[in-house]
PDB file of C-alpha atoms in Angstrom:
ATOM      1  CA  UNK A 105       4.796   8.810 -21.335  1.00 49.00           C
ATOM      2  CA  UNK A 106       1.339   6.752 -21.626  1.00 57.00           C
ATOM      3  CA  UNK A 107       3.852   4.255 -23.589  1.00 62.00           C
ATOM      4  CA  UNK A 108       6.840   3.932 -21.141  1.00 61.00           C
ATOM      5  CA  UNK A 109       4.283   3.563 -18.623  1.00 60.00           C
ATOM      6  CA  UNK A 110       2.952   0.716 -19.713  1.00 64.00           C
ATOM      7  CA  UNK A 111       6.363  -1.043 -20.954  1.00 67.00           C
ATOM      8  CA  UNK A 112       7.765  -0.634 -17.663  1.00 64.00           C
ATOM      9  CA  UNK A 113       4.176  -2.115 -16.178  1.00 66.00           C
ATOM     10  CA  UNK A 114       4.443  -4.740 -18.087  1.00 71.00           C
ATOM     11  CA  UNK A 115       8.123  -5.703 -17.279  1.00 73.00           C
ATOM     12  CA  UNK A 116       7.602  -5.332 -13.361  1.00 76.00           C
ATOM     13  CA  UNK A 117       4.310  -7.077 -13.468  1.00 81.00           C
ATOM     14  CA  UNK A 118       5.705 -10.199 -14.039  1.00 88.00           C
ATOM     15  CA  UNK A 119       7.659 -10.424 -11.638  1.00 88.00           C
ATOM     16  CA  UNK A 120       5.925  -9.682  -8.857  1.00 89.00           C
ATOM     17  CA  UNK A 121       2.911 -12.085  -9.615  1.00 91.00           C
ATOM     18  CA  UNK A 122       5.755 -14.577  -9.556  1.00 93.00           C
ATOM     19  CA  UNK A 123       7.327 -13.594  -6.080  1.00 93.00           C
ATOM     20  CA  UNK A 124       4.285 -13.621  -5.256  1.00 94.00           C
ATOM     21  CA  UNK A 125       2.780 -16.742  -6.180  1.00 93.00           C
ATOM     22  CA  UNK A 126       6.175 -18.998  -5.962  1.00 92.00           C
ATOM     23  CA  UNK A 127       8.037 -17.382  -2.805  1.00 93.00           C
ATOM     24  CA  UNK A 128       7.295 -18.619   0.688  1.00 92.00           C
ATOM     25  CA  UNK A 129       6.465 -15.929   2.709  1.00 92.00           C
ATOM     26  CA  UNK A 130       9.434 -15.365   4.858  1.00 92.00           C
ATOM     27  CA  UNK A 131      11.335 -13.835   1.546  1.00 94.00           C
ATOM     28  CA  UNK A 132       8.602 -12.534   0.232  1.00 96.00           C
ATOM     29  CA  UNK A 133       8.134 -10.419   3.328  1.00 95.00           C
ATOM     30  CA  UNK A 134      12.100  -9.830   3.135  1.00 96.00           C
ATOM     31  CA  UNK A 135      11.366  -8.453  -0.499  1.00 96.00           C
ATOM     32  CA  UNK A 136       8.703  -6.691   0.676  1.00 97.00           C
ATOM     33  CA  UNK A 137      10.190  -5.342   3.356  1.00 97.00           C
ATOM     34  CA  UNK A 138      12.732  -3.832   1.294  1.00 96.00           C
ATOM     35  CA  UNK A 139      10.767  -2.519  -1.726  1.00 96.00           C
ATOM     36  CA  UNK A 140       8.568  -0.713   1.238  1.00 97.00           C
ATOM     37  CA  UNK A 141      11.525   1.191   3.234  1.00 97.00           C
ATOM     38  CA  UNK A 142      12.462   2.191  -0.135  1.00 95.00           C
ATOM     39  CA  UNK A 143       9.172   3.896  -0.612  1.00 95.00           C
ATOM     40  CA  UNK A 144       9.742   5.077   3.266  1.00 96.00           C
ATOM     41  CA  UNK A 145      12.921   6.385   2.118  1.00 95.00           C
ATOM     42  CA  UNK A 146      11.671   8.357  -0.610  1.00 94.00           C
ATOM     43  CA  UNK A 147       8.620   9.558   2.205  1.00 95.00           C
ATOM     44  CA  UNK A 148      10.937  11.066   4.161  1.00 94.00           C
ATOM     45  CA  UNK A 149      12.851  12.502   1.589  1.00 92.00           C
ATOM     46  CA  UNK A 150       9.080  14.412   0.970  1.00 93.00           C
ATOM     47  CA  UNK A 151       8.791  15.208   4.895  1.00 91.00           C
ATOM     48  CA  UNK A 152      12.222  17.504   4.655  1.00 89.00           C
ATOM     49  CA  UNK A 153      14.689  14.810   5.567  1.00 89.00           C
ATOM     50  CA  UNK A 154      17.177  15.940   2.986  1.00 86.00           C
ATOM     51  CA  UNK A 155      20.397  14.079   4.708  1.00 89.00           C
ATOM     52  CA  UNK A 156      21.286  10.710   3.578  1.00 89.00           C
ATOM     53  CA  UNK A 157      22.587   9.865   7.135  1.00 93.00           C
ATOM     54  CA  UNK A 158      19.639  10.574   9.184  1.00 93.00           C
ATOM     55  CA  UNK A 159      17.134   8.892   6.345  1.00 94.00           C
ATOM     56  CA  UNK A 160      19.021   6.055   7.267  1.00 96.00           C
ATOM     57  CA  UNK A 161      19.138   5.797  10.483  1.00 96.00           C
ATOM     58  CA  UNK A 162      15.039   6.122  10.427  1.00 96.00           C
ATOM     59  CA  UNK A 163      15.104   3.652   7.848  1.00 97.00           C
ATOM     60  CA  UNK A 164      17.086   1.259   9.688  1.00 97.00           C
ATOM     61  CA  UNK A 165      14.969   1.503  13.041  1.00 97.00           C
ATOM     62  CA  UNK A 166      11.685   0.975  10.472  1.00 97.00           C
ATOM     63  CA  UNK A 167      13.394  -2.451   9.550  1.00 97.00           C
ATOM     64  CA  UNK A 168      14.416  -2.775  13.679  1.00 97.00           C
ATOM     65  CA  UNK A 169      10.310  -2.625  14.087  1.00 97.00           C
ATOM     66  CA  UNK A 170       9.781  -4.654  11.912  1.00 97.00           C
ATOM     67  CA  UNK A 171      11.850  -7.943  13.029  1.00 96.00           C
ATOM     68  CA  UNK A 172      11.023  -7.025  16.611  1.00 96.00           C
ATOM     69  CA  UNK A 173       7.240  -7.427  15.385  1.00 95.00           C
ATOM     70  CA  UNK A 174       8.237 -11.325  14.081  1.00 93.00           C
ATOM     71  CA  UNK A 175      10.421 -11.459  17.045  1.00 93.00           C
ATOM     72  CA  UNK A 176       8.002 -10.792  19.183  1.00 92.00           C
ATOM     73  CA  UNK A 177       4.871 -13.137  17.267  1.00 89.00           C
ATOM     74  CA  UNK A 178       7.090 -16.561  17.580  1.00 83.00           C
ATOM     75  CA  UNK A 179       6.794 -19.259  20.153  1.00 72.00           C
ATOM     76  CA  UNK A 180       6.889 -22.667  20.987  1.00 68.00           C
ATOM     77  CA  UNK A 181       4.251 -23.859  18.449  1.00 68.00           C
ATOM     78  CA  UNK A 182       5.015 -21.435  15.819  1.00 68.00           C
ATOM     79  CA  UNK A 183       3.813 -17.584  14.734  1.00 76.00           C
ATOM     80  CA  UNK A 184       1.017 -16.076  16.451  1.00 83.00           C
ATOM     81  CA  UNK A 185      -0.759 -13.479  14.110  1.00 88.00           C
ATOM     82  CA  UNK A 186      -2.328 -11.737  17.237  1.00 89.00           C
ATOM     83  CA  UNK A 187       0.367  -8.692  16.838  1.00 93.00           C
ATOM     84  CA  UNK A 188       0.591  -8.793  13.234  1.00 95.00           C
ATOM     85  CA  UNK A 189      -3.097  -8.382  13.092  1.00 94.00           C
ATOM     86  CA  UNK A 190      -3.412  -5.524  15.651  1.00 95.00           C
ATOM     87  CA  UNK A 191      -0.789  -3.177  14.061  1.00 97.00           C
ATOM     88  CA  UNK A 192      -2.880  -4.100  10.627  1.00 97.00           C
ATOM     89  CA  UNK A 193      -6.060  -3.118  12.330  1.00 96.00           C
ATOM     90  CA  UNK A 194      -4.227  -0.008  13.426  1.00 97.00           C
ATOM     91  CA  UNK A 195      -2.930   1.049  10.034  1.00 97.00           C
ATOM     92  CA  UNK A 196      -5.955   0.530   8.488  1.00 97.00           C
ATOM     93  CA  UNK A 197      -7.813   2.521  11.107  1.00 97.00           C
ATOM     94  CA  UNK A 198      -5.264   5.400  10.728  1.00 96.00           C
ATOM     95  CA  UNK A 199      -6.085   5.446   7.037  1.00 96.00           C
ATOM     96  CA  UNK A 200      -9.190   5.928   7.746  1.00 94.00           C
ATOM     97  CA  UNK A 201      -8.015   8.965   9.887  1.00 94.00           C
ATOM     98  CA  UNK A 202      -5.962  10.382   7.361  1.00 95.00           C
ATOM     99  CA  UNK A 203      -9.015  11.867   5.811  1.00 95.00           C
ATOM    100  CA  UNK A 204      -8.986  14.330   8.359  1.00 94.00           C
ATOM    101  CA  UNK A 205      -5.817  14.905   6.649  1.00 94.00           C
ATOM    102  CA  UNK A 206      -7.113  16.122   3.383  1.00 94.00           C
ATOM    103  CA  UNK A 207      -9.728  17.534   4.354  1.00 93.00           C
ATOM    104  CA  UNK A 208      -7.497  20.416   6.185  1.00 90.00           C
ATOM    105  CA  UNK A 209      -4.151  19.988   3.909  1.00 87.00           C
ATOM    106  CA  UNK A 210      -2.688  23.100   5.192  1.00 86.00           C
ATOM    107  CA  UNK A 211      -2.369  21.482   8.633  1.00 85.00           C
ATOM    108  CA  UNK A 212       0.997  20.091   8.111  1.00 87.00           C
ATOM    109  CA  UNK A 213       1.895  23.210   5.470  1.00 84.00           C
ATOM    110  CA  UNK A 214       5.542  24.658   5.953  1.00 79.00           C
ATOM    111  CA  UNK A 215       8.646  22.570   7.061  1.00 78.00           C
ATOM    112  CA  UNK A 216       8.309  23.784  11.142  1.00 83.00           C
ATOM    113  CA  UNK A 217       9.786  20.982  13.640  1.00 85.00           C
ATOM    114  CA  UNK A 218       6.083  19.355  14.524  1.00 87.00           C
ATOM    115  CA  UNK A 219       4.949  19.376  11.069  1.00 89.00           C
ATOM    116  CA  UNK A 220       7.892  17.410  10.199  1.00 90.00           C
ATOM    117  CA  UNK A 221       7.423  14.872  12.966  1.00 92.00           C
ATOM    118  CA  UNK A 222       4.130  14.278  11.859  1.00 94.00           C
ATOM    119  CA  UNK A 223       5.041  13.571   8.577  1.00 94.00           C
ATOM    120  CA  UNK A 224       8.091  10.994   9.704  1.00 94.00           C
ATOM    121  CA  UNK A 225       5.238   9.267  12.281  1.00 95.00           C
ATOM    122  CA  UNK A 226       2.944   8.747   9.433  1.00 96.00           C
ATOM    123  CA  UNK A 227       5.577   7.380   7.133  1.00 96.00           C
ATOM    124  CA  UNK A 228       6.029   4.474   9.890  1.00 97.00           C
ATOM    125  CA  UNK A 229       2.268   4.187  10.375  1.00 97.00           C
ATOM    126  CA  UNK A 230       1.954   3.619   6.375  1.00 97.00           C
ATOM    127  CA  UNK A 231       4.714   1.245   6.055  1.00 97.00           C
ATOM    128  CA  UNK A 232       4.685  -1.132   9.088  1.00 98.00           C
ATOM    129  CA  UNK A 233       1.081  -2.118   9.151  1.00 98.00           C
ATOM    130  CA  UNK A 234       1.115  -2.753   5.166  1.00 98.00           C
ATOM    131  CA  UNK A 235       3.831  -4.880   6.199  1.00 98.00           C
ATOM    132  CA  UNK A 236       2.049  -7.003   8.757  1.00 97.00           C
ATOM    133  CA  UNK A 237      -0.775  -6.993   6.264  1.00 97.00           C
ATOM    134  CA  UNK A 238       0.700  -8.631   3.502  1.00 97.00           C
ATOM    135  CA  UNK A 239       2.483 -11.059   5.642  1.00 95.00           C
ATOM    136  CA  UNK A 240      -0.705 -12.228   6.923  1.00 94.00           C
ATOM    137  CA  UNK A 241      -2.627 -12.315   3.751  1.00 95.00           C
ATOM    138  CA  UNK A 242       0.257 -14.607   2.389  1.00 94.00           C
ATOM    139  CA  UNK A 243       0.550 -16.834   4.658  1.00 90.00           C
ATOM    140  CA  UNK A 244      -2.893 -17.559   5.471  1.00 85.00           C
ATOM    141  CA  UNK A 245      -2.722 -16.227   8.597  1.00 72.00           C
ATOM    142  CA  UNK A 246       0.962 -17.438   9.310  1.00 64.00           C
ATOM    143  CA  UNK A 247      -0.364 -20.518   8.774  1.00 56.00           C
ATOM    144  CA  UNK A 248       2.868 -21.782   6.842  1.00 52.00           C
ATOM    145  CA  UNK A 249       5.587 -20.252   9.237  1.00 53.00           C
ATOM    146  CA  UNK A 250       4.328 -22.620  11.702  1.00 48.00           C
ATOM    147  CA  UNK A 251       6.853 -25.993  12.184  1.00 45.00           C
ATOM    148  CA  UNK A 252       4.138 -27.996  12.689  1.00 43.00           C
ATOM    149  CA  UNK A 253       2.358 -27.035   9.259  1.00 43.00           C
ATOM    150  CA  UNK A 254       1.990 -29.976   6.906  1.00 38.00           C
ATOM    151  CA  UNK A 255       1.984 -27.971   3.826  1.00 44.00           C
ATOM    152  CA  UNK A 256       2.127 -24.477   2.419  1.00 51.00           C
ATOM    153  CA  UNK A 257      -1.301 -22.631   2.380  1.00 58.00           C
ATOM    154  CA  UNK A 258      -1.347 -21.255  -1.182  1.00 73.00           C
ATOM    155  CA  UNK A 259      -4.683 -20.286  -0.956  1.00 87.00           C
ATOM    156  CA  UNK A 260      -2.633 -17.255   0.675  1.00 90.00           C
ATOM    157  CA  UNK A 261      -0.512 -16.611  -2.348  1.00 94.00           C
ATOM    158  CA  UNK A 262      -3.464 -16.208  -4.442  1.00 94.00           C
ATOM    159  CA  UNK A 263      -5.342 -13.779  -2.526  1.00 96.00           C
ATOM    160  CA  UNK A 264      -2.666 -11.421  -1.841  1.00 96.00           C
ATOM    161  CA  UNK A 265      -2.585 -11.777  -5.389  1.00 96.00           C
ATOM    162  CA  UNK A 266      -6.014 -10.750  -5.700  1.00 96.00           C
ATOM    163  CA  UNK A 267      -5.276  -7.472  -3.256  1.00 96.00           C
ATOM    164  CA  UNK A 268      -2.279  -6.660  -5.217  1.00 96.00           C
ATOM    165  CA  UNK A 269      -3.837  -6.912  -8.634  1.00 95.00           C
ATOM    166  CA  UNK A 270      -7.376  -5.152  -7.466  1.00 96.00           C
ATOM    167  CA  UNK A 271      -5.509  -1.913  -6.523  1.00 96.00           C
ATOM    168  CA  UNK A 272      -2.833  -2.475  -9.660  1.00 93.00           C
ATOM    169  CA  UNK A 273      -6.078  -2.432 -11.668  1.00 94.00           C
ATOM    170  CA  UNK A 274      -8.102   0.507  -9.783  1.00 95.00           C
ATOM    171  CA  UNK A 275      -4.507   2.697 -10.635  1.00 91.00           C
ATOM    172  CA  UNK A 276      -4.454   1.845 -14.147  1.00 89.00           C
ATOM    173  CA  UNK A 277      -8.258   1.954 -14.725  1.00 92.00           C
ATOM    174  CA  UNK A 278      -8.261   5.508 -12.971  1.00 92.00           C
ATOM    175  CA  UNK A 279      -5.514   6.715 -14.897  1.00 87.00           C
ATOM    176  CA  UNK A 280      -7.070   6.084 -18.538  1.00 89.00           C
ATOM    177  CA  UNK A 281     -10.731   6.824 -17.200  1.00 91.00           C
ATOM    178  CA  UNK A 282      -9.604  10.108 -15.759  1.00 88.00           C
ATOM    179  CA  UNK A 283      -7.619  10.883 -19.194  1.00 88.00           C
ATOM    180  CA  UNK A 284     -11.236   9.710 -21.187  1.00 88.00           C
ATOM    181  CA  UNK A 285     -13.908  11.116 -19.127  1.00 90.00           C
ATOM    182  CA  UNK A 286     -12.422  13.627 -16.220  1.00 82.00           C
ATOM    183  CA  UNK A 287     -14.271  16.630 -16.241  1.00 88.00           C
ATOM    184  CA  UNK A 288     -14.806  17.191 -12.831  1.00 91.00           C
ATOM    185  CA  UNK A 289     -12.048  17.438 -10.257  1.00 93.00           C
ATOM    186  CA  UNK A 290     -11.430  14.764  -7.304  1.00 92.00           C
ATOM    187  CA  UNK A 291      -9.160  17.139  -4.929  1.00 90.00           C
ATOM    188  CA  UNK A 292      -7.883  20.153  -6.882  1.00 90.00           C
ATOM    189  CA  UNK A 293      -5.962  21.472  -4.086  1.00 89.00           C
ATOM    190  CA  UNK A 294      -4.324  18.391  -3.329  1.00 92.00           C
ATOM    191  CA  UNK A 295      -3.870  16.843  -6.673  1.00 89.00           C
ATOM    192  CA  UNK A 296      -5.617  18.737  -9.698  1.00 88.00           C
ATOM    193  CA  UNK A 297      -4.935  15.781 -12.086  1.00 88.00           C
ATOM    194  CA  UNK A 298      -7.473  13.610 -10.429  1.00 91.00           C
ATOM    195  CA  UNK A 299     -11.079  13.769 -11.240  1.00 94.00           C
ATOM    196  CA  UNK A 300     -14.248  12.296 -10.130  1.00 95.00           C
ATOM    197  CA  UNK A 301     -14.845  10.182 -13.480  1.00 94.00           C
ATOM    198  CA  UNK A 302     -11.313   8.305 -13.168  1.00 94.00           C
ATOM    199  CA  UNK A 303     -12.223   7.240  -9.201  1.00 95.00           C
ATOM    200  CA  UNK A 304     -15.297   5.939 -10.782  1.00 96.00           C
ATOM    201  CA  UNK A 305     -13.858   4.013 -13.373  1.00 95.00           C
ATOM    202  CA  UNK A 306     -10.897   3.067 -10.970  1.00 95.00           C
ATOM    203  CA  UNK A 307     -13.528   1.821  -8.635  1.00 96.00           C
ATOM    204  CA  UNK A 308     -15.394  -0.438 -11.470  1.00 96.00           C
ATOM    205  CA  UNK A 309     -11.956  -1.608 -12.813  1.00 96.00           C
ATOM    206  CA  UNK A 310     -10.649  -2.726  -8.857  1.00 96.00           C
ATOM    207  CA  UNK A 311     -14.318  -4.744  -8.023  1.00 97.00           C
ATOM    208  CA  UNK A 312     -14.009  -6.519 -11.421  1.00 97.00           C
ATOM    209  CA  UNK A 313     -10.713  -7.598 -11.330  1.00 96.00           C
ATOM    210  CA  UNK A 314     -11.359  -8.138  -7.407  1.00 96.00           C
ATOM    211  CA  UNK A 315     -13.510 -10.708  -8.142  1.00 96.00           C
ATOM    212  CA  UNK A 316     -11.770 -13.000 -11.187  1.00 95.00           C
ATOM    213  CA  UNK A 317      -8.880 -12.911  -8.966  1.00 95.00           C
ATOM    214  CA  UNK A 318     -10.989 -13.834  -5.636  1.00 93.00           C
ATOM    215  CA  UNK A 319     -12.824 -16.843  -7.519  1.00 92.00           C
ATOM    216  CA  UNK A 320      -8.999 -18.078  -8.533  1.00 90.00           C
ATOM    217  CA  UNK A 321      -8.105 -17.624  -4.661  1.00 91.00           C
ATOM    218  CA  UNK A 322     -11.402 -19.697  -3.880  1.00 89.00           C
ATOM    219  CA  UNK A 323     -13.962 -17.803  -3.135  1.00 90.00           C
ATOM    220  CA  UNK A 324     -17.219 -19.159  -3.144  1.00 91.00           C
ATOM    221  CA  UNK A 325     -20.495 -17.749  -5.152  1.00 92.00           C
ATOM    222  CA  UNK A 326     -22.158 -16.854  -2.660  1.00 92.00           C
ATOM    223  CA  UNK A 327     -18.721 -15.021  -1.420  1.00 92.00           C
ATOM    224  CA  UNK A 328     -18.276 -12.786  -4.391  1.00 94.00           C
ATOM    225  CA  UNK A 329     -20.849  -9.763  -3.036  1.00 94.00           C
ATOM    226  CA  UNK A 330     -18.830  -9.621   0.344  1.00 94.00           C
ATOM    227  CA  UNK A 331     -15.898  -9.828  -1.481  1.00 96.00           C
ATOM    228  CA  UNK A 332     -16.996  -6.568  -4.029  1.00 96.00           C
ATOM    229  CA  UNK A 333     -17.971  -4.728  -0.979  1.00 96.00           C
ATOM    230  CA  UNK A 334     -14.246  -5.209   0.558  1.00 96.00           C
ATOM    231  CA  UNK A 335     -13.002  -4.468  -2.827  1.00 97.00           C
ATOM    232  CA  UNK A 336     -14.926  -1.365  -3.039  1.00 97.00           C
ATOM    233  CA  UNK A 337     -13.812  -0.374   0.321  1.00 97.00           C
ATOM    234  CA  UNK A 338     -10.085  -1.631  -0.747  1.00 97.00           C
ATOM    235  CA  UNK A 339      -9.990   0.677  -3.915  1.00 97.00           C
ATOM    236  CA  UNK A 340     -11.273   3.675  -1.872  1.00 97.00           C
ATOM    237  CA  UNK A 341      -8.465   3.388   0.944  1.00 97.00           C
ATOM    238  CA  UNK A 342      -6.070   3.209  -2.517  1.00 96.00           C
ATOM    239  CA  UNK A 343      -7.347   6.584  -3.473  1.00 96.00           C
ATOM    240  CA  UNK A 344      -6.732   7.825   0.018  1.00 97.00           C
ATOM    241  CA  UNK A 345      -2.891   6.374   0.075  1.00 96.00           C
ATOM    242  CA  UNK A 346      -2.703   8.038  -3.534  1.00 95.00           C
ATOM    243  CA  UNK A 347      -3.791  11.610  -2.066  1.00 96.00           C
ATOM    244  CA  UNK A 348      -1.745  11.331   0.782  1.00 96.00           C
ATOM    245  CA  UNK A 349       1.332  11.207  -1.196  1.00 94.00           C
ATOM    246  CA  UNK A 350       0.571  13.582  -3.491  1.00 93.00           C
ATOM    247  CA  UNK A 351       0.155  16.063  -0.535  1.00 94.00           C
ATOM    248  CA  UNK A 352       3.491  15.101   0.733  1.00 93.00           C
ATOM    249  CA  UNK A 353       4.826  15.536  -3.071  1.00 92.00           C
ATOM    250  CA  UNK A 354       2.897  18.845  -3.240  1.00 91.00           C
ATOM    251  CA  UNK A 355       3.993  20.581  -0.136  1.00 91.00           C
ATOM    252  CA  UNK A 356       7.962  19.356  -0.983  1.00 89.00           C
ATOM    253  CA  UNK A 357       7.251  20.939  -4.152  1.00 88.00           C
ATOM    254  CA  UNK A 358       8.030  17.496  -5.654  1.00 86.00           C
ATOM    255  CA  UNK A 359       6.625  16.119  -8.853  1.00 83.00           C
ATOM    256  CA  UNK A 360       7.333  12.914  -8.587  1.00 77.00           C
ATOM    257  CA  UNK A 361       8.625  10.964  -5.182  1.00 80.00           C
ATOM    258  CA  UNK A 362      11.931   9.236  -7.319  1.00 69.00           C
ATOM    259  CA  UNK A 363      13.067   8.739 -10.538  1.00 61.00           C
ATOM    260  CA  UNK A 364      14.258   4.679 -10.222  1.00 62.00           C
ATOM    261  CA  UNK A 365      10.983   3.636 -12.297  1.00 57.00           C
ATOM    262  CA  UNK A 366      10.396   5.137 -16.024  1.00 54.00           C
ATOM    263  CA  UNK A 367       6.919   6.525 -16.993  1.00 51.00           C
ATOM    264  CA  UNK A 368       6.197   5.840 -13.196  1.00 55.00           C
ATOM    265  CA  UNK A 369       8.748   8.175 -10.936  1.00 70.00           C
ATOM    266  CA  UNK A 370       9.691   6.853  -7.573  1.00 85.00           C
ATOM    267  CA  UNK A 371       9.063   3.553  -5.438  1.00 90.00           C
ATOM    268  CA  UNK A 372       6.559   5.354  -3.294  1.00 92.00           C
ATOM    269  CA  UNK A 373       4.854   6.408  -6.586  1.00 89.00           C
ATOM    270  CA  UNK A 374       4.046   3.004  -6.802  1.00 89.00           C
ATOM    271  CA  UNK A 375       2.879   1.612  -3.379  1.00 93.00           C
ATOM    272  CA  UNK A 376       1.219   5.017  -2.070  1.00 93.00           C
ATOM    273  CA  UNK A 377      -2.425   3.151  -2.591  1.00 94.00           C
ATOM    274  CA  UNK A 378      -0.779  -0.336  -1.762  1.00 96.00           C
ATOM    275  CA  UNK A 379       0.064   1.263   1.407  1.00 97.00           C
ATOM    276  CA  UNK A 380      -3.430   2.448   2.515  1.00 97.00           C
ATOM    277  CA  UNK A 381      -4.965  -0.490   0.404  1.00 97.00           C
ATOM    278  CA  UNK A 382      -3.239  -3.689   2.295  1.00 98.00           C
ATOM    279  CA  UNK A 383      -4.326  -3.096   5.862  1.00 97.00           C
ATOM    280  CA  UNK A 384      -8.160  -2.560   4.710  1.00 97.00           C
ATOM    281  CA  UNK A 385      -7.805  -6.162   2.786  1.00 97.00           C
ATOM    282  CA  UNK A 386      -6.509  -7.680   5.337  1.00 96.00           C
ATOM    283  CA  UNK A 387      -9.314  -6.576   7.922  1.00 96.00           C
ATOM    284  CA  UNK A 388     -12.109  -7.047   5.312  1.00 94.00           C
ATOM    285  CA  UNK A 389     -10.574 -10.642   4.518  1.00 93.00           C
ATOM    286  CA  UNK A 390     -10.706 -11.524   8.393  1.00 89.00           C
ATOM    287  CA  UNK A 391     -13.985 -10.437   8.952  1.00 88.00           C
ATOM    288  CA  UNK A 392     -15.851 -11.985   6.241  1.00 84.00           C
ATOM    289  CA  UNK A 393     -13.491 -15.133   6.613  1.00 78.00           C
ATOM    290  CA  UNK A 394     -12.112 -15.697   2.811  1.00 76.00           C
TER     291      UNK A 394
END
């Protein structure tokens, strides 16, 4: 498994630091607009939407949201991120909420009508402001959806490069910390696999890579301890998005969200701590002013 795992890492990989990197951000946020209702399809799949025709339907009024959102952000001299930027702050905020969450896990036990609702609001709540947040990040602040831009920002590229690969390398550095070192469990109700010792080394792994990737996106000296603090603060909202799902999988009695990606399971298997992670980069990245 530890083998296919990293195969299929290292195929996808690839091309996502080249969307990434080479894609202006309108089709990069089509991409990502798709790979993330995919994940929201597999969510509510988890909440105890079984039917393909009602998953859709939610689906499709996600996406609706979601080009009302850059609908609603144009004007006469371009994109305003003012909207974008207050469903990030919102996401990341509810994130922060969710801890409530698993801290009392049997709150949304048993498939009853309002603990199904709950689950379908939170799907949107994870999706949409990850969204916004990586379309920001990208473009710099919607800096090159503007007409009036002279040139592309790509300063923008590379630091949702650096968000992307800072989580990518808290998952991967938990996962063979935690199979090393794990003695003592993270949340053993919620997901007995995870242990203290793998957060840790998760946590060293996302700051280091946080920062090689932030000096390539140009951040100053003197910017690199600000910038390990929102790492730090990235890689723990990860953990969060991580525990979330794996609540939803263990209360569908789910081992796995999908089967599409080998050694990996599902789309949402993938982006859970993307999910939580983008909105907190986002708002760390405006603050500090990267």
């Amino acid at each position: 498994m530890t083998r296919t795992r990293v195969i299929a890492a290292l195929v996808m990989a690839p091309a996502a630091i080249a969307a990434i990197l080479l894609l202006p951000t309108p089709w990069l946020a089509a991409l990502a607009a798709l790979v993330m209702l995919a994940g929201l399809w597999e969510w509510l799949r988890l909440a105890g939407i079984d039917d393909s025709l009602p998953r859709t339907v939610l689906v499709g009024l996600n996406l609706l949201l979601m080009v009302l959102l850059v609908w609603a952000s144009r004007g006469d001299d371009g994109f305003s991120p003012a909207l974008f930027q207050i469903v990030t702050l919102a996401g990341a905020l509810a994130w922060l909420l969710a801890l409530l969450w698993l801290w009392r896990p049997g709150f949304t036990a048993g498939d009853r009508p309002w603990t199904r609702a709950f689950k379908l609001a939170a799907g949107t709540v994870a999706v949409v402001p990850a969204w916004c947040a990586l379309c920001l990040v990208h473009s710099g602040g919607f800096t090159e959806l503007a007409p009036a831009a002279a040139a592309i920002d790509a300063s923008g590229h590379r630091w949702l490069l650096a968000a992307l690969a800072l989580v990518w390398a808290a998952d991967s550095g938990a996962y063979f910390a935690g199979r090393r070192f794990g003695r003592h469990k993270l949340a053993p109700t919620i997901s007995p696999n995870k242990t203290i010792e793998g957060a840790i080394g998760g946590l060293v792994a996302g700051v280091a890579v946080a920062l090689a990737f932030g000096a390539f996106a140009g951040a100053t000296v003197a910017q690199l301890p600000a910038l390990a603090l929102v790492a730090v603060a990235t890689v723990l909202a990860s953990i969060v998005g991580d525990l979330v799902e794996s609540l939803l999988k263990r209360q569908a009695g789910a081992k796995d969200s999908g089967t599409l990606i080998p050694g990996h399971g599902g789309v949402l298997d993938r982006i859970d701590g993307v999910l939580a992670a983008l909105p907190v980069f986002a708002i760390g990245k405006e603050m500090l002013g990267f």
